[in-house]
PDB file of C-alpha atoms in Angstrom:
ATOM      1  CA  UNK A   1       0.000   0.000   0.000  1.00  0.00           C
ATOM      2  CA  UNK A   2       2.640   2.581   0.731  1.00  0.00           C
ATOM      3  CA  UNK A   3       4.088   1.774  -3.016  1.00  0.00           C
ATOM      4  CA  UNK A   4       0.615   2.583  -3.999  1.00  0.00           C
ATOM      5  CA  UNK A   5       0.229   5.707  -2.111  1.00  0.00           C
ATOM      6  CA  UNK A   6       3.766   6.561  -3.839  1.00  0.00           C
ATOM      7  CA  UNK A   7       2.133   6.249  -7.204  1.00  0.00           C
ATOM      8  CA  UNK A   8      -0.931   8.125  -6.527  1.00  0.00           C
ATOM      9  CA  UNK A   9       1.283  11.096  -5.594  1.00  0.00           C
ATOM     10  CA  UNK A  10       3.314  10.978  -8.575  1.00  0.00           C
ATOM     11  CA  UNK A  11      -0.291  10.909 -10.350  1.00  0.00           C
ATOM     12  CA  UNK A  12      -1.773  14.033  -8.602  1.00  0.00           C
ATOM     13  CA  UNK A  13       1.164  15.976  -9.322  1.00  0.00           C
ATOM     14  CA  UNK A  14       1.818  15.112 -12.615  1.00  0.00           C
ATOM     15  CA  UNK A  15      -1.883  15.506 -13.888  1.00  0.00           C
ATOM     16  CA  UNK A  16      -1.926  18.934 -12.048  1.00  0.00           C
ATOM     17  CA  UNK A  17      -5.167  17.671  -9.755  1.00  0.00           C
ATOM     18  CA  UNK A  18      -5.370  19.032  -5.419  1.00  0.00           C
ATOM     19  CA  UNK A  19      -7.560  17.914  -2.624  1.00  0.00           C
ATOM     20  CA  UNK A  20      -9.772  21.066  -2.037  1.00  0.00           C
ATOM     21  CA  UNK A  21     -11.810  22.226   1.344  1.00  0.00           C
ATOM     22  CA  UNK A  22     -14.002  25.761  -0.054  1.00  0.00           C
ATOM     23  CA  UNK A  23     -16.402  26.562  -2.675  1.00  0.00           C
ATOM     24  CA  UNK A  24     -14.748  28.941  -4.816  1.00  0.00           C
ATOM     25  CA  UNK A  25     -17.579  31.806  -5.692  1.00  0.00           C
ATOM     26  CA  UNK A  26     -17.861  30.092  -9.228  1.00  0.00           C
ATOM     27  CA  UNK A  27     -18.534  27.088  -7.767  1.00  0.00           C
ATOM     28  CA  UNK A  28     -15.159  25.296  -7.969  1.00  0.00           C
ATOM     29  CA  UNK A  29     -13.811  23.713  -5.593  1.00  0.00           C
ATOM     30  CA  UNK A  30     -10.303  25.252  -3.964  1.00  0.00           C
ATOM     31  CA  UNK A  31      -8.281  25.551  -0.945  1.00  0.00           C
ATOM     32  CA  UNK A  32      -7.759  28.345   1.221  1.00  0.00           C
ATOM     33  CA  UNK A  33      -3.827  29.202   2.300  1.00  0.00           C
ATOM     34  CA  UNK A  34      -3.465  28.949   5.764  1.00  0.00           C
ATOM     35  CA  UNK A  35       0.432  29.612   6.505  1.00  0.00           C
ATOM     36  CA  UNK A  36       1.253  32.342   8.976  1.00  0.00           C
ATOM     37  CA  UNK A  37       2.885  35.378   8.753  1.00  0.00           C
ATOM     38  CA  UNK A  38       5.657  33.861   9.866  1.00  0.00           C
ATOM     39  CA  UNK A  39       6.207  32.119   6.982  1.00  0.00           C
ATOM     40  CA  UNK A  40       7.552  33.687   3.471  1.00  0.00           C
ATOM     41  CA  UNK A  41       8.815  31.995   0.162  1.00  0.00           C
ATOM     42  CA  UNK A  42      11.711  32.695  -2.263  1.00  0.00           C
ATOM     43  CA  UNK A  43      12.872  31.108  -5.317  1.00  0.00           C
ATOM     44  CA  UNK A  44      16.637  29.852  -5.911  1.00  0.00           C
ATOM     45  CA  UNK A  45      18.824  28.398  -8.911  1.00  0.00           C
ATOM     46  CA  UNK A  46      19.904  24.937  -8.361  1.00  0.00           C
ATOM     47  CA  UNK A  47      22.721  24.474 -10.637  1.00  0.00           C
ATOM     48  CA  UNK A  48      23.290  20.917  -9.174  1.00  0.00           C
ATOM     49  CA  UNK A  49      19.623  20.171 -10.695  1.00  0.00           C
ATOM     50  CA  UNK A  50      19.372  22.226 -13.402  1.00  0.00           C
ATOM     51  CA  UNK A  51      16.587  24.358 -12.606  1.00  0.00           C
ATOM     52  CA  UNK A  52      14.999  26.312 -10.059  1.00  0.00           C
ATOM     53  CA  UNK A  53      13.441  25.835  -6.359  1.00  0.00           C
ATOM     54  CA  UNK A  54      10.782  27.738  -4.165  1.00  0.00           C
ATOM     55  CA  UNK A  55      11.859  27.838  -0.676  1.00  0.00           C
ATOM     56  CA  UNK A  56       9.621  28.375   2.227  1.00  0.00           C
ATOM     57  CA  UNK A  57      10.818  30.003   5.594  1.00  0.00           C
ATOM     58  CA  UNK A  58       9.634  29.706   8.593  1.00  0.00           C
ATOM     59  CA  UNK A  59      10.952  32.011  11.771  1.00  0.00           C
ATOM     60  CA  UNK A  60      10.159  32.328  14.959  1.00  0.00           C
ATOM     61  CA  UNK A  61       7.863  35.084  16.318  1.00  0.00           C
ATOM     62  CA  UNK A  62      10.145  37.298  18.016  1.00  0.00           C
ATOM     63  CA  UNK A  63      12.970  36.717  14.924  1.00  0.00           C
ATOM     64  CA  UNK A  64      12.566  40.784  14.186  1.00  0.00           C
ATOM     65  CA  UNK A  65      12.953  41.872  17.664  1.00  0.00           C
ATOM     66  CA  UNK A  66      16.179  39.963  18.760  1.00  0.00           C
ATOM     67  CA  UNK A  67      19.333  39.875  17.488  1.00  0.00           C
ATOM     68  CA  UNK A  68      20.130  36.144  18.782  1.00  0.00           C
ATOM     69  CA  UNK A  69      21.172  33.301  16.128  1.00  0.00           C
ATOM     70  CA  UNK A  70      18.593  30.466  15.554  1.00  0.00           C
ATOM     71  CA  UNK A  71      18.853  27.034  14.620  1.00  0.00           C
ATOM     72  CA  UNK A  72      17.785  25.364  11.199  1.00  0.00           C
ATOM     73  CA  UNK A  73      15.831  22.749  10.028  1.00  0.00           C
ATOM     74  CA  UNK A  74      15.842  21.798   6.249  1.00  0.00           C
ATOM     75  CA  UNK A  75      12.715  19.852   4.994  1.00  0.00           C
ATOM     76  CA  UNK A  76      11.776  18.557   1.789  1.00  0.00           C
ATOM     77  CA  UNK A  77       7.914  18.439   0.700  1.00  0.00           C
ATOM     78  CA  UNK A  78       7.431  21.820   1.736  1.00  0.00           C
ATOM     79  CA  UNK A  79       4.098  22.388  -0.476  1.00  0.00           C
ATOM     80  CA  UNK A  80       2.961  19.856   2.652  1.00  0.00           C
ATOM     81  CA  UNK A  81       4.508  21.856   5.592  1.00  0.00           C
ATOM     82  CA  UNK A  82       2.452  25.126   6.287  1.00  0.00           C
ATOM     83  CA  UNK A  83      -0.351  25.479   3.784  1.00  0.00           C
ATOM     84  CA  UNK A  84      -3.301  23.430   2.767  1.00  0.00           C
ATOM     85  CA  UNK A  85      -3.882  25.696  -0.048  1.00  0.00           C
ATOM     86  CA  UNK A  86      -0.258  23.437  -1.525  1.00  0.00           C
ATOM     87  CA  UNK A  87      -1.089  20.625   0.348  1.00  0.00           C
ATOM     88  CA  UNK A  88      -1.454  16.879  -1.257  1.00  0.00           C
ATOM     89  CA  UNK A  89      -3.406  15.453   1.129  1.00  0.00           C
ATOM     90  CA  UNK A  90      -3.442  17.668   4.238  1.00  0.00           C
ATOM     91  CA  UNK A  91      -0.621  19.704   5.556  1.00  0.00           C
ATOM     92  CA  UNK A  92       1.528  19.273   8.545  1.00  0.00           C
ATOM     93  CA  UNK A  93       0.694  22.478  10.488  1.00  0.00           C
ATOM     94  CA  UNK A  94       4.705  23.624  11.076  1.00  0.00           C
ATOM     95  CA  UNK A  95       3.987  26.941  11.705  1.00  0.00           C
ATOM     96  CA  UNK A  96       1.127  26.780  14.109  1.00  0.00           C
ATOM     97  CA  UNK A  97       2.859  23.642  15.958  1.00  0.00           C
ATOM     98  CA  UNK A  98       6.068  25.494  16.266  1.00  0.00           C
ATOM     99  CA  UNK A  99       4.367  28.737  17.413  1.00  0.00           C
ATOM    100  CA  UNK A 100       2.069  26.811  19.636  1.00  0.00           C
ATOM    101  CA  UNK A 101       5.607  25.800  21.844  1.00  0.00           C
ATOM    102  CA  UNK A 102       7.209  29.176  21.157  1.00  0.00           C
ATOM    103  CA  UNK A 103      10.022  27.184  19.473  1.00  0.00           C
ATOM    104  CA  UNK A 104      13.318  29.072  18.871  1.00  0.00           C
ATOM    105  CA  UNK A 105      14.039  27.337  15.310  1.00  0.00           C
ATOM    106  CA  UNK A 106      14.306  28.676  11.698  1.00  0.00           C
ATOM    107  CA  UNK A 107      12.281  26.107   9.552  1.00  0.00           C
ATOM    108  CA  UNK A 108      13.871  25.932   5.570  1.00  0.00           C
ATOM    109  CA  UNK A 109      11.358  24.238   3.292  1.00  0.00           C
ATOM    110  CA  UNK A 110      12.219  22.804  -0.052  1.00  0.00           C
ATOM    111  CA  UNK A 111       9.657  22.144  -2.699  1.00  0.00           C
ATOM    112  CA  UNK A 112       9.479  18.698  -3.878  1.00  0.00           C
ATOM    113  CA  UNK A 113      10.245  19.106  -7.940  1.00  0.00           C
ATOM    114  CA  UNK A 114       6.626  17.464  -8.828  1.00  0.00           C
ATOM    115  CA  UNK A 115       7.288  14.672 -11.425  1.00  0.00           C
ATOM    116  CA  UNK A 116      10.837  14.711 -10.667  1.00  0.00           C
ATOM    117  CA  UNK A 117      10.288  14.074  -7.067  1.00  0.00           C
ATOM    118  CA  UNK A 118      11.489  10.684  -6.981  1.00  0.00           C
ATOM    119  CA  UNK A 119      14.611  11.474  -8.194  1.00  0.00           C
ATOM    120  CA  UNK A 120      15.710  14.158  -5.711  1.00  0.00           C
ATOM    121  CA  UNK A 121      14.450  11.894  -2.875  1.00  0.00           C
ATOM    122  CA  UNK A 122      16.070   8.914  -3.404  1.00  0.00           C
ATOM    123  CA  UNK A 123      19.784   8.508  -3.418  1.00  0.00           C
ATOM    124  CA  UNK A 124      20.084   4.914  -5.763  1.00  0.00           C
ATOM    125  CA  UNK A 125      17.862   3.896  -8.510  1.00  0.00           C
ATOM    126  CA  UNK A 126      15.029   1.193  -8.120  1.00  0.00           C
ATOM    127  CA  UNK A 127      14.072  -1.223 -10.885  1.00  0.00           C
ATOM    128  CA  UNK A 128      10.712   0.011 -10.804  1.00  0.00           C
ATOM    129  CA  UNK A 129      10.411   2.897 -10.066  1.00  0.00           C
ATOM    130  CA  UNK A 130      13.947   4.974 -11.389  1.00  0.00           C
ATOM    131  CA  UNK A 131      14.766   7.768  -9.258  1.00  0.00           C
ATOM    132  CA  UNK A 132      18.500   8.140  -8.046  1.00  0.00           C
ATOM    133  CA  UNK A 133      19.300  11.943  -8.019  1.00  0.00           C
ATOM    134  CA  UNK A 134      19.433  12.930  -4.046  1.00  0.00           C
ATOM    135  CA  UNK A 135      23.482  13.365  -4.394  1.00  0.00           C
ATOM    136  CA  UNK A 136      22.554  16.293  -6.424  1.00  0.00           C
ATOM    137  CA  UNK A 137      19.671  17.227  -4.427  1.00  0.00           C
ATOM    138  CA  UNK A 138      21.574  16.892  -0.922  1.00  0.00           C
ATOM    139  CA  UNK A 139      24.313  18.518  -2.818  1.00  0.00           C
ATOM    140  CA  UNK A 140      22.235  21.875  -3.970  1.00  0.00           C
ATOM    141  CA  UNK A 141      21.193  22.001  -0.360  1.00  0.00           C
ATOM    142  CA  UNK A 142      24.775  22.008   1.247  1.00  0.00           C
ATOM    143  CA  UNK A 143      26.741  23.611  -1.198  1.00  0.00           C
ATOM    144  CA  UNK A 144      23.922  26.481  -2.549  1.00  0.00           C
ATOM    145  CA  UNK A 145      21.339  26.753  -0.074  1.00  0.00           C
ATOM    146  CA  UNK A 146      22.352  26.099   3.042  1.00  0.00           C
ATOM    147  CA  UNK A 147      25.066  29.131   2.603  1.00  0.00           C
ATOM    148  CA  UNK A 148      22.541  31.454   1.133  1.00  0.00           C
ATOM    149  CA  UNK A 149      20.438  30.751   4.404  1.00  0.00           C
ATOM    150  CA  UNK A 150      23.221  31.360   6.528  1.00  0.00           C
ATOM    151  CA  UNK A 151      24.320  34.735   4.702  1.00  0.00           C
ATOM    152  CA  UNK A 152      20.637  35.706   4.676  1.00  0.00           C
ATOM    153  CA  UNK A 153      19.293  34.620   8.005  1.00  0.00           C
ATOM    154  CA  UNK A 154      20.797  34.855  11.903  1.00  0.00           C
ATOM    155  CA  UNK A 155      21.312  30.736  12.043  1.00  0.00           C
ATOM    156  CA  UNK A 156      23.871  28.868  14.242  1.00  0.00           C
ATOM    157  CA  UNK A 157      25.479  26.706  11.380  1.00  0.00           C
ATOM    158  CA  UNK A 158      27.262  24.089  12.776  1.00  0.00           C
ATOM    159  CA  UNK A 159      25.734  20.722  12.721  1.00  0.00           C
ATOM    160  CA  UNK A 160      24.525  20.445  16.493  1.00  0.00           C
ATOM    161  CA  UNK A 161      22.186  23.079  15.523  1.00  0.00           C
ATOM    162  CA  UNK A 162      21.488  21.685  11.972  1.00  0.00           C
ATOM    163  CA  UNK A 163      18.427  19.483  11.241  1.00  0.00           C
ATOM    164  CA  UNK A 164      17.379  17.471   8.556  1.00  0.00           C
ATOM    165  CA  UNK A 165      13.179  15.659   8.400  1.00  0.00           C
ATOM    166  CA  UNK A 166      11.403  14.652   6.182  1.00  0.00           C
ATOM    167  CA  UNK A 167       9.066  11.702   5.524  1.00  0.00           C
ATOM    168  CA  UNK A 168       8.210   8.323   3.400  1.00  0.00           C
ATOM    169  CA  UNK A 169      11.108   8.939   0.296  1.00  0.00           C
ATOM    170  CA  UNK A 170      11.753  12.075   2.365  1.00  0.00           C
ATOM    171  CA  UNK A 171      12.554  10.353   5.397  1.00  0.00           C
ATOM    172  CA  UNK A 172      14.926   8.398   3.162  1.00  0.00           C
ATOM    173  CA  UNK A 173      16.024  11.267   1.760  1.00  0.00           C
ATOM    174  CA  UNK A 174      16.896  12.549   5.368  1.00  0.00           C
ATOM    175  CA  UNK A 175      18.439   9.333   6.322  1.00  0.00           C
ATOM    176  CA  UNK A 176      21.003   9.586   3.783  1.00  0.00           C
ATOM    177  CA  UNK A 177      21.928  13.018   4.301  1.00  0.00           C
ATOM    178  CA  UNK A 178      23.471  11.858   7.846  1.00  0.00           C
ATOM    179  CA  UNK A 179      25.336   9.302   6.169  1.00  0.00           C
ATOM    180  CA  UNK A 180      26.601  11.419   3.098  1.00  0.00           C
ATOM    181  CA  UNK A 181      26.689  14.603   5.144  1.00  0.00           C
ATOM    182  CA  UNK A 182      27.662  13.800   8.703  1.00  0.00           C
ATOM    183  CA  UNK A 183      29.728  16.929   8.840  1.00  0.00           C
ATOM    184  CA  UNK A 184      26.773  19.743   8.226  1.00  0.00           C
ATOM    185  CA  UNK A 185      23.182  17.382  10.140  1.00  0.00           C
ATOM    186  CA  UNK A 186      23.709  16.806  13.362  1.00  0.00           C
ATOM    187  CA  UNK A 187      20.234  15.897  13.966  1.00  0.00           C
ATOM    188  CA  UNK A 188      17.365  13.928  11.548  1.00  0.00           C
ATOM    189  CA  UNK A 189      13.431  13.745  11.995  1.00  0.00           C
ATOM    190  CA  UNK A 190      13.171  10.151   9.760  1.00  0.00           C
ATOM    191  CA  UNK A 191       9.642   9.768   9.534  1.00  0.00           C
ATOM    192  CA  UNK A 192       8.057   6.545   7.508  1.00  0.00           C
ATOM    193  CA  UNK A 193      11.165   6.428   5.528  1.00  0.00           C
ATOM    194  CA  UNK A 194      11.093   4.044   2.462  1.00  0.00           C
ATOM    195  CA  UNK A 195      13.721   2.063   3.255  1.00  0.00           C
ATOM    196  CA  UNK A 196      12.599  -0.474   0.502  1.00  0.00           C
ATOM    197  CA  UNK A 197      13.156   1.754  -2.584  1.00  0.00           C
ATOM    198  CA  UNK A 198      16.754   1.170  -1.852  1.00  0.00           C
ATOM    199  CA  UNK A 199      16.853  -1.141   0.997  1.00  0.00           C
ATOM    200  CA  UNK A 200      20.125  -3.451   0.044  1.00  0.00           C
ATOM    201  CA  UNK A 201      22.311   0.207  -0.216  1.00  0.00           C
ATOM    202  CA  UNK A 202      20.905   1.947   2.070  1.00  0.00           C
ATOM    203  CA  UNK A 203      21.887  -1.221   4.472  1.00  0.00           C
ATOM    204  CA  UNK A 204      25.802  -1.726   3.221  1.00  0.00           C
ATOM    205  CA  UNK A 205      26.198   2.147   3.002  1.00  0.00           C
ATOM    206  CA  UNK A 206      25.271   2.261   7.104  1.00  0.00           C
ATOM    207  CA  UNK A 207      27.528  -0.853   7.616  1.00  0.00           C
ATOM    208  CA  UNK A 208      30.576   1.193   5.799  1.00  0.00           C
ATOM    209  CA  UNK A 209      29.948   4.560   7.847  1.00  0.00           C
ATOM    210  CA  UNK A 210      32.057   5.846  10.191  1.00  0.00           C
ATOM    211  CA  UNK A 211      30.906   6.450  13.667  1.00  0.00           C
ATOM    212  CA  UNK A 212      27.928   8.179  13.678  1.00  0.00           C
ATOM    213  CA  UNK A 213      27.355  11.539  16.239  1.00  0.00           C
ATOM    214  CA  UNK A 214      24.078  12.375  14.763  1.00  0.00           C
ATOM    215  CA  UNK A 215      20.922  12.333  17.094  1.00  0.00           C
ATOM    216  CA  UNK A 216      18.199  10.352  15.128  1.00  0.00           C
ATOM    217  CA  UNK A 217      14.565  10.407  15.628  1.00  0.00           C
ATOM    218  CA  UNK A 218      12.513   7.430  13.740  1.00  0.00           C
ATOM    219  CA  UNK A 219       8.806   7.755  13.318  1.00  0.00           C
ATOM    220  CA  UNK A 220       6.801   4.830  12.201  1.00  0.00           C
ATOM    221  CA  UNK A 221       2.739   3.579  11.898  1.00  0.00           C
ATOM    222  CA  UNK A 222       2.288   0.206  13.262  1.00  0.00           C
ATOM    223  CA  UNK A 223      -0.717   0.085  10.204  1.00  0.00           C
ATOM    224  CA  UNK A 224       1.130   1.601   7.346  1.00  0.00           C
ATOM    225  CA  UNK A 225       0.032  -0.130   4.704  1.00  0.00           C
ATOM    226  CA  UNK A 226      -0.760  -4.357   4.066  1.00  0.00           C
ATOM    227  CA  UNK A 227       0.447  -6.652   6.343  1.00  0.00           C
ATOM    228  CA  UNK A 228       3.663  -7.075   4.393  1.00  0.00           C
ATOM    229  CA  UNK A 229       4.149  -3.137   4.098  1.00  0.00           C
ATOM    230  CA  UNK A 230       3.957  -2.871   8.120  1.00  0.00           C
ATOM    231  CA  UNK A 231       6.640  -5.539   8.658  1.00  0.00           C
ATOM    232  CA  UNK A 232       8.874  -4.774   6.022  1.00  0.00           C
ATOM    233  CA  UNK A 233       8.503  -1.316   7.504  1.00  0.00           C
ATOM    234  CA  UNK A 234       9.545  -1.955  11.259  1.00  0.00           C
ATOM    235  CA  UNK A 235      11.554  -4.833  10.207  1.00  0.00           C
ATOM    236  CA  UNK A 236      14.075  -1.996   8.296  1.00  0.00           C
ATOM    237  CA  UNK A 237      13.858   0.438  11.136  1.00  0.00           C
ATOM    238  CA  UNK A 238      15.336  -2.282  13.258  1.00  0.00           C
ATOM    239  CA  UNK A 239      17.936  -3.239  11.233  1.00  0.00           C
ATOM    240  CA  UNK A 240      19.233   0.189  10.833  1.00  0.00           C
ATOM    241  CA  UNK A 241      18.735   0.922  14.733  1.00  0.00           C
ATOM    242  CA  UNK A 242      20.761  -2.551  15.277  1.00  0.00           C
ATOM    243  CA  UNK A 243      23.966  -1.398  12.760  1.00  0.00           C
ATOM    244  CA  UNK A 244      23.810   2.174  14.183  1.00  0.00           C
ATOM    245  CA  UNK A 245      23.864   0.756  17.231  1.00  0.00           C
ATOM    246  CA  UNK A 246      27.242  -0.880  16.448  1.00  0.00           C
ATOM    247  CA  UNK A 247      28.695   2.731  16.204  1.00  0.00           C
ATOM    248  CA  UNK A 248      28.420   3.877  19.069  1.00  0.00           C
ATOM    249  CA  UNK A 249      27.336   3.887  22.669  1.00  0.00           C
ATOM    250  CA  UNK A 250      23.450   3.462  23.597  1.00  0.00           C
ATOM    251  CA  UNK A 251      24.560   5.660  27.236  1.00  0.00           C
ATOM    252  CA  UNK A 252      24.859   8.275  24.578  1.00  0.00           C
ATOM    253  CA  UNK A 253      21.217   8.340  24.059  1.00  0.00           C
ATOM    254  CA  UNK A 254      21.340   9.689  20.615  1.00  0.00           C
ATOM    255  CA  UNK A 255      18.399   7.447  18.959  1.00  0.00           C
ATOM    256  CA  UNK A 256      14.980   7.126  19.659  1.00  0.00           C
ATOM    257  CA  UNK A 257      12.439   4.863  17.483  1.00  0.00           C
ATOM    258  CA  UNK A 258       8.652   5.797  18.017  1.00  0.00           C
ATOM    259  CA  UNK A 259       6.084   3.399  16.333  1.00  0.00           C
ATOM    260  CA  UNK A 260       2.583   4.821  17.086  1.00  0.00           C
ATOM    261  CA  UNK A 261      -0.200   2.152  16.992  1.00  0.00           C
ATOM    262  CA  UNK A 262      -2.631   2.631  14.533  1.00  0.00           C
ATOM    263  CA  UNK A 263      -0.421   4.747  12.725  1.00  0.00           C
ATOM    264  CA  UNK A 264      -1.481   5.050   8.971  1.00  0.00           C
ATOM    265  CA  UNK A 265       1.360   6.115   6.295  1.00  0.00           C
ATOM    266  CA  UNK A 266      -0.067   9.667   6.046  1.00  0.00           C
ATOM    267  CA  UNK A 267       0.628  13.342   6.952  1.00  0.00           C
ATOM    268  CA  UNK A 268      -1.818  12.817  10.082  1.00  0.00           C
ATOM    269  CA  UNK A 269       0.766  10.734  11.797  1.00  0.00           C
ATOM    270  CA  UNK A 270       3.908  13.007  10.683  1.00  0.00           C
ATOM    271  CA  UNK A 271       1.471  16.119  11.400  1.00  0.00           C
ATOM    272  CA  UNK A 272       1.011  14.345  14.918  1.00  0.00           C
ATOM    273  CA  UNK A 273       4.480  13.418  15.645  1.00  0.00           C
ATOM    274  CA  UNK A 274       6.138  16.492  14.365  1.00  0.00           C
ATOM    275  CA  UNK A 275       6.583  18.259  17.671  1.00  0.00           C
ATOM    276  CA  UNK A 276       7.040  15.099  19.521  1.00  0.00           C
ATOM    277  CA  UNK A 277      10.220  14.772  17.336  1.00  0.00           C
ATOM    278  CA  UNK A 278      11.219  18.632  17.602  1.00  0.00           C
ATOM    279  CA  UNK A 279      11.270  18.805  20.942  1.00  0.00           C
ATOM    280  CA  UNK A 280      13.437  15.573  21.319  1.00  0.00           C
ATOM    281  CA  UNK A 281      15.929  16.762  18.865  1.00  0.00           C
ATOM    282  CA  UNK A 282      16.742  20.149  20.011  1.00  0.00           C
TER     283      UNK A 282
END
């Protein structure tokens, strides 16, 4: 089920449909935006990718009256993160969750690249389904964006007090930026990652890293998917706990692995378990 759900997104974006809430005046259906003022967009060139990307920016509410430095979190998806107006199926409420906690955090959202999604998010190619760009993806956000943030915005940049989430090819997305990137995310938010599209080099690429410092927070549904979905799913999440594991010292406390029961493979249960996650990170 979770390869279907993966399909039906690549349909909805590619044919251009959305999930809508309000009558438009004429009748048609259509979404309202509900991001805060907190939030504001720009667009970037990606020379790693060939082509542009609209950023999203979240900052905390007393950003203008301070002068203090702020840490970052980079997420993919972010049509999904503050506004059901770009939502796919429901957004994950960032903003208000954030505000909600008075969180002292700079959120950086990256826009998924529609059809090409699947290859920015996932770092080897499957059989199936192709993909295998997110070395130039990870690299456009390290080498391009991450410095234009830091020129731009008052952020603490060393990896302690850089994040990386994202979920389903997202979360593997994020997964593989620790490994590739150790040196700039300290800290991940792997939600539902799909550990299958790539499962056999995701696992020898863990086995051949280095010790890992990075403080990892896994978020799983016990009920994502078929029966064979939900196992492979916490089945992979074990494995990689077990091999991190092997790299360093559990005293350390530096993983945590949350399967909520009942959990479906949606944005409800990454919407749910978003400041469950924040809060343990930082």
């Amino acid at each position: 089920m979770i390869r279907r759900f993966l399909l039906l997104f690549i349909f909805f974006i590619a044919t251009g449909k959305t999930f809508a809430q309000h009558p438009s005046p004429k009748g048609e259906l259509a979404k309202q935006s509900t991001a805060s003022k907190q939030v504001s967009t720009f667009t970037i060139e990606a020379p790693q990718l060939g082509y542009s990307k609209k950023i999203w920016i979240y900052l905390p509410k007393n950003y203008d009256s301070t002068k203090k430095k702020y840490p970052v979190i980079y997420m993919h998806d972010a049509q999904n993160l503050f506004d059901a107006k770009t939502s796919f199926v429901g957004e994950w409420n960032v903003d208000e969750k954030l505000d909600s906690i008075n969180a002292q955090v700079i959120v950086v959202g990256i826009e998924h690249g529609n059809e090409k999604r699947i290859d920015e998010l996932t770092p080897y190619k499957n059989a199936k389904y192709g993909g295998g760009n997110a070395n130039n993806y990870l690299e456009f956000i390290v080498k391009t964006l991450k410095p234009k943030i830091d020129t731009k915005y008052r952020t603490k940049t060393n990896p302690r007090n850089t994040a990386i989430i994202g979920s389903s090819i997202g979360g593997l997305a994020s997964y593989y930026a620790i490994l590739k990137y150790p040196e700039v995310f300290g800290r991940a938010g792997i939600f539902s990652p799909a550990l299958w599209f790539n499962q056999e080099e995701i696992i020898e690429l863990t086995k051949k890293a280095p010790k890992l410092k990075t403080k990892l927070y896994f978020l799983c549904g016990d009920n994502e998917g078929d029966e064979s979905d939900k196992k492979i799913m916490i089945e992979n999440l074990n494995k990689i706990d077990d091999l991190i594991s092997e790299k360093r010292c559990e005293c350390n406390n530096l993983t945590k692995i949350k399967i909520v029961k009942g959990g479906e493979h949606n944005e409800k249960l990454w919407r749910d378990g978003f400041v469950n996650a924040y809060l343990w990170l930082f």
